[in-house]
Amino acid sequence: MSPESEADTPGEAALPGTLPDALRAELVAFRRDLHMHPELGNQEFRTTAAIKERLERAGLKPRVLPIGTGLVCDIGTDTDSGQWSGGPRMLALRADIDALPIPDTKSECAYRSQVPDRAHACGHDVHTTVVLGTGLVLAALHEQGLLPRPVRLVFQPAEEVLPGGAADAIEGGALDGVRRILAVHCDPRVDAGKIGLRVGPITSACDRLEIALNGPGGHTARPHLTTDLVTAAARVVTDVPPLVARRVDSRSGLALTWGRIESGHAPNVIPQHAELAGTVRCLDLDAWRQAPDLVMGAIDEIADLYRAKSEITYVRGVPPVVNEVTSTELLQAAMVARRGTDAVEGTEQSLGGEDFSWYLEHVPGAMARLGVRPPGERTVRDLHQGDFDVDEHAITVGVEMFTAAALIDAVQ
């Protein structure tokens, strides 16, 4: 039965690769263990070891990345070393494995983080579990002779650390022999059991900005003898974003947003130093390429008005994730095959950044938004918040979609 004909019979897909109850329970337990033991970018040693041990127990041969965290694992390759030696190039499935440096604020949760000021508040524990579960299902299919083409699992560290751990994974060979790459990201605004898809840009570029303003301070009774750094910093905060926005096409969605401002210690002392930090996000790739010069130029203009010397650190982050047409259609076909047409909905481009974009500089691919909101729940536990949690049915949905994608891709 083709994916198209299966669209009318969700839940009765002829494709193999649905989750048995025992594995479903195991994956939920695995995700909860990760949730209790979150690790920051490039420090994911326990997480890497847990993934590696489970894959090895399934008879696979995962390879830890050269940087020491993260790993890749091939299923269906034809050599003892696990390296793919030729033939059709592989489909890759990517998960990010790091957590965030924020506290877990869930008050009544048996699996809340046990590490102070660390939390899986972006769903990477779910992403990791989905790709792990997919690997276990595909390994079983391979043993039965039902996996027509090799698949690579990519467990990537440091997605939350600009410019992202994807570059290290790519340098470590994650894309060698890969023809297409897929990923999911948890979306608390989409019901569990569904995914959101979009052809073209689905995330935005994200850079980090840090500014130091300096000048002679003094008594607040004599501001004319000083560089009034508090006022200068305030004007940078309020004037630079609209100034930058007027220098690019408004459709580019270039947005400068501040997250930190710090200056001074006493109410009657004009300080000699001020610091600001924020992010620059952009919907458009061309505007993102112009952003550093535009932003730094605007900061210097405002700082000069107040005789403040500016030191700007502009950290390039990630370009937008741009979903390629065929890869997006593959995710849609896989989801329809498993759960019917109603399980796929359109989604908007967000201003969030994602280093999955770096893979797409090398091979075509696409990212789906994986619904994690309990159906009927109105409260949104948003990403990057300490109370973030998911409907764990999303794990089953993600695994079965990815396994279907691997099987459908093999016959295209």
GROMACS .gro file of C-alpha atoms in nm:
model
  412
    1MET     CA    1   0.000   0.000   0.000
    2SER     CA    2   0.140   0.342  -0.093
    3PRO     CA    3   0.163   0.629   0.158
    4GLU     CA    4  -0.109   0.811  -0.034
    5SER     CA    5  -0.356   0.526  -0.006
    6GLU     CA    6  -0.276   0.487   0.362
    7ALA     CA    7  -0.375   0.847   0.428
    8ASP     CA    8  -0.738   0.742   0.462
    9THR     CA    9  -0.663   0.475   0.722
   10PRO     CA   10  -0.450   0.637   0.992
   11GLY     CA   11  -0.332   0.391   1.251
   12GLU     CA   12  -0.347   0.103   1.001
   13ALA     CA   13  -0.031   0.178   0.804
   14ALA     CA   14   0.118  -0.118   0.623
   15LEU     CA   15   0.471   0.013   0.681
   16PRO     CA   16   0.659  -0.179   0.950
   17GLY     CA   17   0.824   0.003   1.234
   18THR     CA   18   0.549   0.078   1.486
   19LEU     CA   19   0.652   0.076   1.852
   20PRO     CA   20   0.583  -0.229   2.068
   21ASP     CA   21   0.459  -0.148   2.418
   22ALA     CA   22   0.780  -0.260   2.589
   23LEU     CA   23   1.001  -0.034   2.379
   24ARG     CA   24   0.758   0.255   2.419
   25ALA     CA   25   0.783   0.225   2.798
   26GLU     CA   26   1.161   0.194   2.780
   27LEU     CA   27   1.191   0.510   2.574
   28VAL     CA   28   0.975   0.708   2.814
   29ALA     CA   29   1.199   0.591   3.099
   30PHE     CA   30   1.509   0.682   2.898
   31ARG     CA   31   1.378   1.032   2.832
   32ARG     CA   32   1.296   1.082   3.199
   33ASP     CA   33   1.645   0.974   3.298
   34LEU     CA   34   1.792   1.231   3.061
   35HIS     CA   35   1.552   1.491   3.198
   36MET     CA   36   1.677   1.427   3.551
   37HIS     CA   37   2.042   1.451   3.446
   38PRO     CA   38   2.074   1.746   3.206
   39GLU     CA   39   2.419   1.843   3.079
   40LEU     CA   40   2.531   2.163   2.911
   41GLY     CA   41   2.685   2.188   2.567
   42ASN     CA   42   3.015   2.003   2.521
   43GLN     CA   43   2.972   1.851   2.868
   44GLU     CA   44   2.727   1.577   2.770
   45PHE     CA   45   2.946   1.287   2.880
   46ARG     CA   46   2.682   1.097   3.077
   47THR     CA   47   2.425   1.151   2.802
   48THR     CA   48   2.667   1.032   2.534
   49ALA     CA   49   2.754   0.724   2.739
   50ALA     CA   50   2.388   0.636   2.794
   51ILE     CA   51   2.307   0.660   2.422
   52LYS     CA   52   2.617   0.463   2.328
   53GLU     CA   53   2.545   0.183   2.575
   54ARG     CA   54   2.189   0.137   2.451
   55LEU     CA   55   2.290   0.132   2.085
   56GLU     CA   56   2.567  -0.118   2.154
   57ARG     CA   57   2.320  -0.338   2.338
   58ALA     CA   58   2.119  -0.345   2.016
   59GLY     CA   59   2.424  -0.475   1.829
   60LEU     CA   60   2.516  -0.141   1.670
   61LYS     CA   61   2.855   0.029   1.657
   62PRO     CA   62   2.822   0.394   1.754
   63ARG     CA   63   3.125   0.622   1.720
   64VAL     CA   64   3.180   0.907   1.966
   65LEU     CA   65   3.268   1.232   1.793
   66PRO     CA   66   3.633   1.345   1.815
   67ILE     CA   67   3.543   1.628   2.055
   68GLY     CA   68   3.445   1.366   2.317
   69THR     CA   69   3.070   1.419   2.334
   70GLY     CA   70   2.800   1.333   2.084
   71LEU     CA   71   2.812   1.035   1.852
   72VAL     CA   72   2.706   0.896   1.517
   73CYS     CA   73   2.579   0.548   1.444
   74ASP     CA   74   2.510   0.378   1.111
   75ILE     CA   75   2.242   0.114   1.063
   76GLY     CA   76   2.258  -0.121   0.767
   77THR     CA   77   2.615  -0.050   0.661
   78ASP     CA   78   2.818  -0.329   0.506
   79THR     CA   79   3.147  -0.329   0.694
   80ASP     CA   80   3.255  -0.437   1.039
   81SER     CA   81   3.391  -0.090   1.112
   82GLY     CA   82   3.051   0.067   1.063
   83GLN     CA   83   3.174   0.288   0.780
   84TRP     CA   84   2.965   0.312   0.468
   85SER     CA   85   3.175   0.204   0.172
   86GLY     CA   86   2.956   0.290  -0.125
   87GLY     CA   87   2.623   0.246  -0.291
   88PRO     CA   88   2.323   0.472  -0.226
   89ARG     CA   89   2.407   0.753   0.012
   90MET     CA   90   2.241   0.754   0.351
   91LEU     CA   91   1.952   0.932   0.512
   92ALA     CA   92   2.061   1.093   0.840
   93LEU     CA   93   1.844   1.164   1.144
   94ARG     CA   94   1.976   1.429   1.381
   95ALA     CA   95   1.910   1.494   1.750
   96ASP     CA   96   2.065   1.756   1.979
   97ILE     CA   97   2.158   1.632   2.325
   98ASP     CA   98   2.246   1.934   2.542
   99ALA     CA   99   2.041   2.116   2.807
  100LEU     CA  100   2.002   2.476   2.921
  101PRO     CA  101   2.161   2.665   3.214
  102ILE     CA  102   1.830   2.740   3.387
  103PRO     CA  103   1.661   2.585   3.692
  104ASP     CA  104   1.386   2.326   3.659
  105THR     CA  105   1.084   2.485   3.830
  106LYS     CA  106   0.836   2.198   3.795
  107SER     CA  107   0.713   2.152   4.152
  108GLU     CA  108   0.532   1.819   4.128
  109CYS     CA  109   0.729   1.605   3.886
  110ALA     CA  110   0.904   1.280   3.974
  111TYR     CA  111   1.159   1.328   3.696
  112ARG     CA  112   1.245   1.695   3.744
  113SER     CA  113   1.610   1.788   3.705
  114GLN     CA  114   1.842   1.676   3.982
  115VAL     CA  115   2.115   1.915   3.870
  116PRO     CA  116   2.092   2.270   4.011
  117ASP     CA  117   2.037   2.540   3.749
  118ARG     CA  118   2.026   2.288   3.465
  119ALA     CA  119   1.716   2.178   3.274
  120HIS     CA  120   1.604   2.013   2.953
  121ALA     CA  121   1.376   2.309   2.890
  122CYS     CA  122   1.394   2.294   2.510
  123GLY     CA  123   1.299   1.931   2.455
  124HIS     CA  124   1.639   1.800   2.352
  125ASP     CA  125   1.581   1.498   2.576
  126VAL     CA  126   1.278   1.421   2.358
  127HIS     CA  127   1.472   1.474   2.034
  128THR     CA  128   1.744   1.241   2.160
  129THR     CA  129   1.497   0.974   2.266
  130VAL     CA  130   1.312   0.991   1.934
  131VAL     CA  131   1.629   0.934   1.730
  132LEU     CA  132   1.749   0.663   1.969
  133GLY     CA  133   1.414   0.486   1.947
  134THR     CA  134   1.417   0.517   1.570
  135GLY     CA  135   1.761   0.358   1.566
  136LEU     CA  136   1.645   0.064   1.776
  137VAL     CA  137   1.343   0.004   1.554
  138LEU     CA  138   1.547   0.034   1.234
  139ALA     CA  139   1.811  -0.203   1.373
  140ALA     CA  140   1.541  -0.463   1.434
  141LEU     CA  141   1.407  -0.411   1.081
  142HIS     CA  142   1.758  -0.450   0.941
  143GLU     CA  143   1.796  -0.783   1.119
  144GLN     CA  144   1.472  -0.894   0.949
  145GLY     CA  145   1.597  -0.778   0.609
  146LEU     CA  146   1.339  -0.498   0.596
  147LEU     CA  147   1.572  -0.195   0.581
  148PRO     CA  148   1.650  -0.130   0.214
  149ARG     CA  149   1.899   0.155   0.264
  150PRO     CA  150   2.141   0.249   0.543
  151VAL     CA  151   2.047   0.521   0.791
  152ARG     CA  152   2.277   0.732   1.008
  153LEU     CA  153   2.187   0.856   1.354
  154VAL     CA  154   2.353   1.185   1.454
  155PHE     CA  155   2.351   1.278   1.823
  156GLN     CA  156   2.492   1.628   1.825
  157PRO     CA  157   2.627   1.818   2.125
  158ALA     CA  158   2.611   2.189   2.205
  159GLU     CA  159   2.317   2.311   1.999
  160GLU     CA  160   2.258   2.585   2.257
  161VAL     CA  161   2.616   2.715   2.234
  162LEU     CA  162   2.667   2.961   1.949
  163PRO     CA  163   2.759   2.900   1.674
  164GLY     CA  164   2.637   2.550   1.762
  165GLY     CA  165   2.786   2.203   1.785
  166ALA     CA  166   2.674   2.111   1.435
  167ALA     CA  167   3.004   2.239   1.296
  168ASP     CA  168   3.195   1.998   1.522
  169ALA     CA  169   2.969   1.711   1.419
  170ILE     CA  170   3.018   1.790   1.051
  171GLU     CA  171   3.393   1.816   1.098
  172GLY     CA  172   3.380   1.481   1.277
  173GLY     CA  173   3.229   1.316   0.968
  174ALA     CA  174   2.859   1.324   1.054
  175LEU     CA  175   2.766   1.402   0.694
  176ASP     CA  176   3.014   1.175   0.518
  177GLY     CA  177   2.809   0.956   0.284
  178VAL     CA  178   2.485   1.136   0.372
  179ARG     CA  179   2.243   1.243   0.098
  180ARG     CA  180   1.963   1.392   0.312
  181ILE     CA  181   1.912   1.485   0.678
  182LEU     CA  182   1.597   1.518   0.888
  183ALA     CA  183   1.524   1.649   1.237
  184VAL     CA  184   1.242   1.741   1.472
  185HIS     CA  185   1.202   2.016   1.728
  186CYS     CA  186   0.947   2.011   2.008
  187ASP     CA  187   0.666   2.262   1.967
  188PRO     CA  188   0.446   2.328   2.272
  189ARG     CA  189   0.190   2.501   2.051
  190VAL     CA  190   0.117   2.187   1.849
  191ASP     CA  191  -0.084   1.899   1.995
  192ALA     CA  192   0.093   1.571   2.060
  193GLY     CA  193   0.008   1.337   1.774
  194LYS     CA  194   0.066   1.606   1.513
  195ILE     CA  195   0.356   1.780   1.343
  196GLY     CA  196   0.396   2.123   1.190
  197LEU     CA  197   0.565   2.157   0.851
  198ARG     CA  198   0.674   2.438   0.624
  199VAL     CA  199   0.870   2.450   0.299
  200GLY     CA  200   1.140   2.717   0.305
  201PRO     CA  201   1.262   2.906   0.614
  202ILE     CA  202   1.119   2.759   0.935
  203THR     CA  203   1.356   2.919   1.187
  204SER     CA  204   1.557   3.239   1.182
  205ALA     CA  205   1.917   3.348   1.200
  206CYS     CA  206   2.039   3.417   1.552
  207ASP     CA  207   2.355   3.606   1.655
  208ARG     CA  208   2.478   3.721   1.995
  209LEU     CA  209   2.574   4.079   2.072
  210GLU     CA  210   2.780   4.211   2.364
  211ILE     CA  211   2.865   4.578   2.413
  212ALA     CA  212   3.091   4.762   2.658
  213LEU     CA  213   3.052   5.140   2.687
  214ASN     CA  214   3.327   5.338   2.858
  215GLY     CA  215   3.397   5.697   2.953
  216PRO     CA  216   3.491   5.924   3.244
  217GLY     CA  217   3.237   5.910   3.525
  218GLY     CA  218   3.176   6.148   3.810
  219HIS     CA  219   2.922   6.301   4.042
  220THR     CA  220   2.558   6.316   3.931
  221ALA     CA  221   2.563   6.684   4.031
  222ARG     CA  222   2.804   6.753   3.743
  223PRO     CA  223   2.699   6.533   3.447
  224HIS     CA  224   2.840   6.788   3.201
  225LEU     CA  225   3.189   6.690   3.315
  226THR     CA  226   3.129   6.319   3.248
  227THR     CA  227   3.028   6.074   2.984
  228ASP     CA  228   2.679   5.997   3.107
  229LEU     CA  229   2.705   5.623   3.050
  230VAL     CA  230   2.370   5.529   3.202
  231THR     CA  231   2.190   5.760   2.961
  232ALA     CA  232   2.416   5.647   2.676
  233ALA     CA  233   2.336   5.282   2.749
  234ALA     CA  234   1.966   5.358   2.774
  235ARG     CA  235   1.970   5.533   2.437
  236VAL     CA  236   2.156   5.243   2.277
  237VAL     CA  237   1.886   5.013   2.411
  238THR     CA  238   1.597   5.223   2.286
  239ASP     CA  239   1.737   5.380   1.967
  240VAL     CA  240   1.949   5.113   1.801
  241PRO     CA  241   1.678   4.852   1.728
  242PRO     CA  242   1.448   5.089   1.533
  243LEU     CA  243   1.748   5.251   1.364
  244VAL     CA  244   1.866   4.913   1.236
  245ALA     CA  245   1.512   4.815   1.136
  246ARG     CA  246   1.490   5.122   0.910
  247ARG     CA  247   1.807   5.025   0.723
  248VAL     CA  248   1.691   4.687   0.594
  249ASP     CA  249   1.387   4.564   0.406
  250SER     CA  250   1.111   4.537   0.666
  251ARG     CA  251   1.020   4.195   0.528
  252SER     CA  252   1.355   4.060   0.647
  253GLY     CA  253   1.233   4.052   1.007
  254LEU     CA  254   1.564   4.178   1.148
  255ALA     CA  255   1.510   4.216   1.523
  256LEU     CA  256   1.757   4.327   1.791
  257THR     CA  257   1.638   4.237   2.141
  258TRP     CA  258   1.821   4.309   2.465
  259GLY     CA  259   1.859   4.056   2.745
  260ARG     CA  260   2.099   4.231   2.984
  261ILE     CA  261   2.201   4.583   3.080
  262GLU     CA  262   2.427   4.661   3.372
  263SER     CA  263   2.592   4.980   3.495
  264GLY     CA  264   2.674   5.161   3.816
  265HIS     CA  265   2.652   5.094   4.188
  266ALA     CA  266   2.539   5.416   4.361
  267PRO     CA  267   2.253   5.658   4.288
  268ASN     CA  268   2.474   5.967   4.297
  269VAL     CA  269   2.769   5.834   4.094
  270ILE     CA  270   2.786   5.835   3.716
  271PRO     CA  271   2.972   5.512   3.632
  272GLN     CA  272   3.269   5.470   3.401
  273HIS     CA  273   3.149   5.143   3.249
  274ALA     CA  274   2.826   4.993   3.118
  275GLU     CA  275   2.752   4.656   2.959
  276LEU     CA  276   2.471   4.541   2.734
  277ALA     CA  277   2.395   4.207   2.574
  278GLY     CA  278   2.127   4.078   2.343
  279THR     CA  279   2.048   3.880   2.032
  280VAL     CA  280   2.006   3.969   1.667
  281ARG     CA  281   1.750   3.757   1.485
  282CYS     CA  282   1.662   3.766   1.120
  283LEU     CA  283   1.417   3.587   0.891
  284ASP     CA  284   1.610   3.652   0.572
  285LEU     CA  285   1.948   3.509   0.476
  286ASP     CA  286   2.068   3.813   0.279
  287ALA     CA  287   1.976   4.054   0.558
  288TRP     CA  288   2.151   3.828   0.808
  289ARG     CA  289   2.470   3.865   0.608
  290GLN     CA  290   2.442   4.244   0.631
  291ALA     CA  291   2.345   4.248   0.999
  292PRO     CA  292   2.687   4.281   1.167
  293ASP     CA  293   2.783   4.598   0.979
  294LEU     CA  294   2.438   4.751   1.021
  295VAL     CA  295   2.414   4.679   1.394
  296MET     CA  296   2.767   4.784   1.484
  297GLY     CA  297   2.738   5.101   1.277
  298ALA     CA  298   2.416   5.202   1.454
  299ILE     CA  299   2.566   5.135   1.798
  300ASP     CA  300   2.868   5.351   1.722
  301GLU     CA  301   2.645   5.635   1.598
  302ILE     CA  302   2.440   5.646   1.918
  303ALA     CA  303   2.742   5.601   2.146
  304ASP     CA  304   2.923   5.888   1.973
  305LEU     CA  305   2.635   6.124   2.047
  306TYR     CA  306   2.708   6.076   2.417
  307ARG     CA  307   3.088   6.067   2.385
  308ALA     CA  308   3.095   5.705   2.493
  309LYS     CA  309   3.357   5.468   2.360
  310SER     CA  310   3.204   5.141   2.245
  311GLU     CA  311   3.360   4.798   2.231
  312ILE     CA  312   3.138   4.558   2.039
  313THR     CA  313   3.158   4.181   2.032
  314TYR     CA  314   2.937   4.044   1.758
  315VAL     CA  315   2.923   3.663   1.769
  316ARG     CA  316   2.796   3.502   1.452
  317GLY     CA  317   2.540   3.237   1.534
  318VAL     CA  318   2.337   3.034   1.289
  319PRO     CA  319   2.160   3.106   0.958
  320PRO     CA  320   1.790   3.022   0.914
  321VAL     CA  321   1.685   2.660   0.876
  322VAL     CA  322   1.550   2.643   0.521
  323ASN     CA  323   1.344   2.329   0.460
  324GLU     CA  324   1.410   2.177   0.120
  325VAL     CA  325   1.100   2.077  -0.077
  326THR     CA  326   1.162   1.704  -0.128
  327SER     CA  327   1.276   1.652   0.232
  328THR     CA  328   0.967   1.830   0.364
  329GLU     CA  329   0.747   1.618   0.141
  330LEU     CA  330   0.919   1.307   0.278
  331LEU     CA  331   0.833   1.406   0.636
  332GLN     CA  332   0.476   1.477   0.532
  333ALA     CA  333   0.442   1.143   0.351
  334ALA     CA  334   0.582   0.962   0.654
  335MET     CA  335   0.342   1.130   0.895
  336VAL     CA  336   0.043   1.078   0.668
  337ALA     CA  337   0.135   0.710   0.632
  338ARG     CA  338   0.135   0.671   1.009
  339ARG     CA  339  -0.147   0.898   1.126
  340GLY     CA  340  -0.339   1.041   0.833
  341THR     CA  341  -0.362   1.383   0.673
  342ASP     CA  342  -0.507   1.549   0.983
  343ALA     CA  343  -0.181   1.485   1.167
  344VAL     CA  344   0.007   1.740   0.954
  345GLU     CA  345  -0.052   2.113   0.986
  346GLY     CA  346   0.120   2.418   0.850
  347THR     CA  347   0.351   2.621   1.069
  348GLU     CA  348   0.496   2.971   1.062
  349GLN     CA  349   0.859   3.071   1.050
  350SER     CA  350   0.977   3.147   1.401
  351LEU     CA  351   1.242   3.386   1.527
  352GLY     CA  352   1.412   3.103   1.713
  353GLY     CA  353   1.757   2.995   1.598
  354GLU     CA  354   1.866   2.635   1.532
  355ASP     CA  355   2.211   2.510   1.429
  356PHE     CA  356   2.049   2.235   1.221
  357SER     CA  357   2.087   2.502   0.953
  358TRP     CA  358   2.459   2.428   0.923
  359TYR     CA  359   2.386   2.075   0.795
  360LEU     CA  360   2.166   2.224   0.525
  361GLU     CA  361   2.462   2.420   0.394
  362HIS     CA  362   2.597   2.080   0.281
  363VAL     CA  363   2.301   1.849   0.209
  364PRO     CA  364   1.926   1.894   0.159
  365GLY     CA  365   1.704   1.835   0.457
  366ALA     CA  366   1.410   1.949   0.665
  367MET     CA  367   1.296   1.994   1.023
  368ALA     CA  368   0.945   1.921   1.152
  369ARG     CA  369   0.786   2.077   1.455
  370LEU     CA  370   0.691   1.785   1.681
  371GLY     CA  371   0.373   1.848   1.876
  372VAL     CA  372   0.417   1.802   2.251
  373ARG     CA  373   0.112   1.980   2.395
  374PRO     CA  374  -0.143   1.751   2.562
  375PRO     CA  375  -0.453   1.770   2.338
  376GLY     CA  376  -0.711   2.002   2.492
  377GLU     CA  377  -0.466   2.178   2.722
  378ARG     CA  378  -0.478   2.555   2.684
  379THR     CA  379  -0.176   2.643   2.894
  380VAL     CA  380   0.143   2.654   2.689
  381ARG     CA  381   0.459   2.549   2.870
  382ASP     CA  382   0.690   2.741   2.645
  383LEU     CA  383   1.044   2.656   2.540
  384HIS     CA  384   1.334   2.787   2.748
  385GLN     CA  385   1.112   2.815   3.057
  386GLY     CA  386   1.181   2.625   3.379
  387ASP     CA  387   0.840   2.456   3.384
  388PHE     CA  388   0.866   2.319   3.029
  389ASP     CA  389   0.741   1.963   2.987
  390VAL     CA  390   0.587   1.746   2.715
  391ASP     CA  391   0.317   1.493   2.645
  392GLU     CA  392   0.538   1.185   2.610
  393HIS     CA  393   0.311   1.040   2.342
  394ALA     CA  394   0.520   1.264   2.116
  395ILE     CA  395   0.807   1.016   2.148
  396THR     CA  396   0.605   0.740   1.982
  397VAL     CA  397   0.488   0.980   1.713
  398GLY     CA  398   0.843   1.094   1.637
  399VAL     CA  399   0.987   0.744   1.624
  400GLU     CA  400   0.717   0.607   1.397
  401MET     CA  401   0.738   0.909   1.165
  402PHE     CA  402   1.116   0.879   1.133
  403THR     CA  403   1.102   0.504   1.071
  404ALA     CA  404   0.841   0.560   0.802
  405ALA     CA  405   1.056   0.835   0.648
  406ALA     CA  406   1.352   0.597   0.631
  407LEU     CA  407   1.145   0.330   0.458
  408ILE     CA  408   0.973   0.567   0.216
  409ASP     CA  409   1.302   0.741   0.130
  410ALA     CA  410   1.458   0.405   0.045
  411VAL     CA  411   1.213   0.343  -0.239
  412GLN     CA  412   1.210   0.692  -0.385
   0.00000   0.00000   0.00000
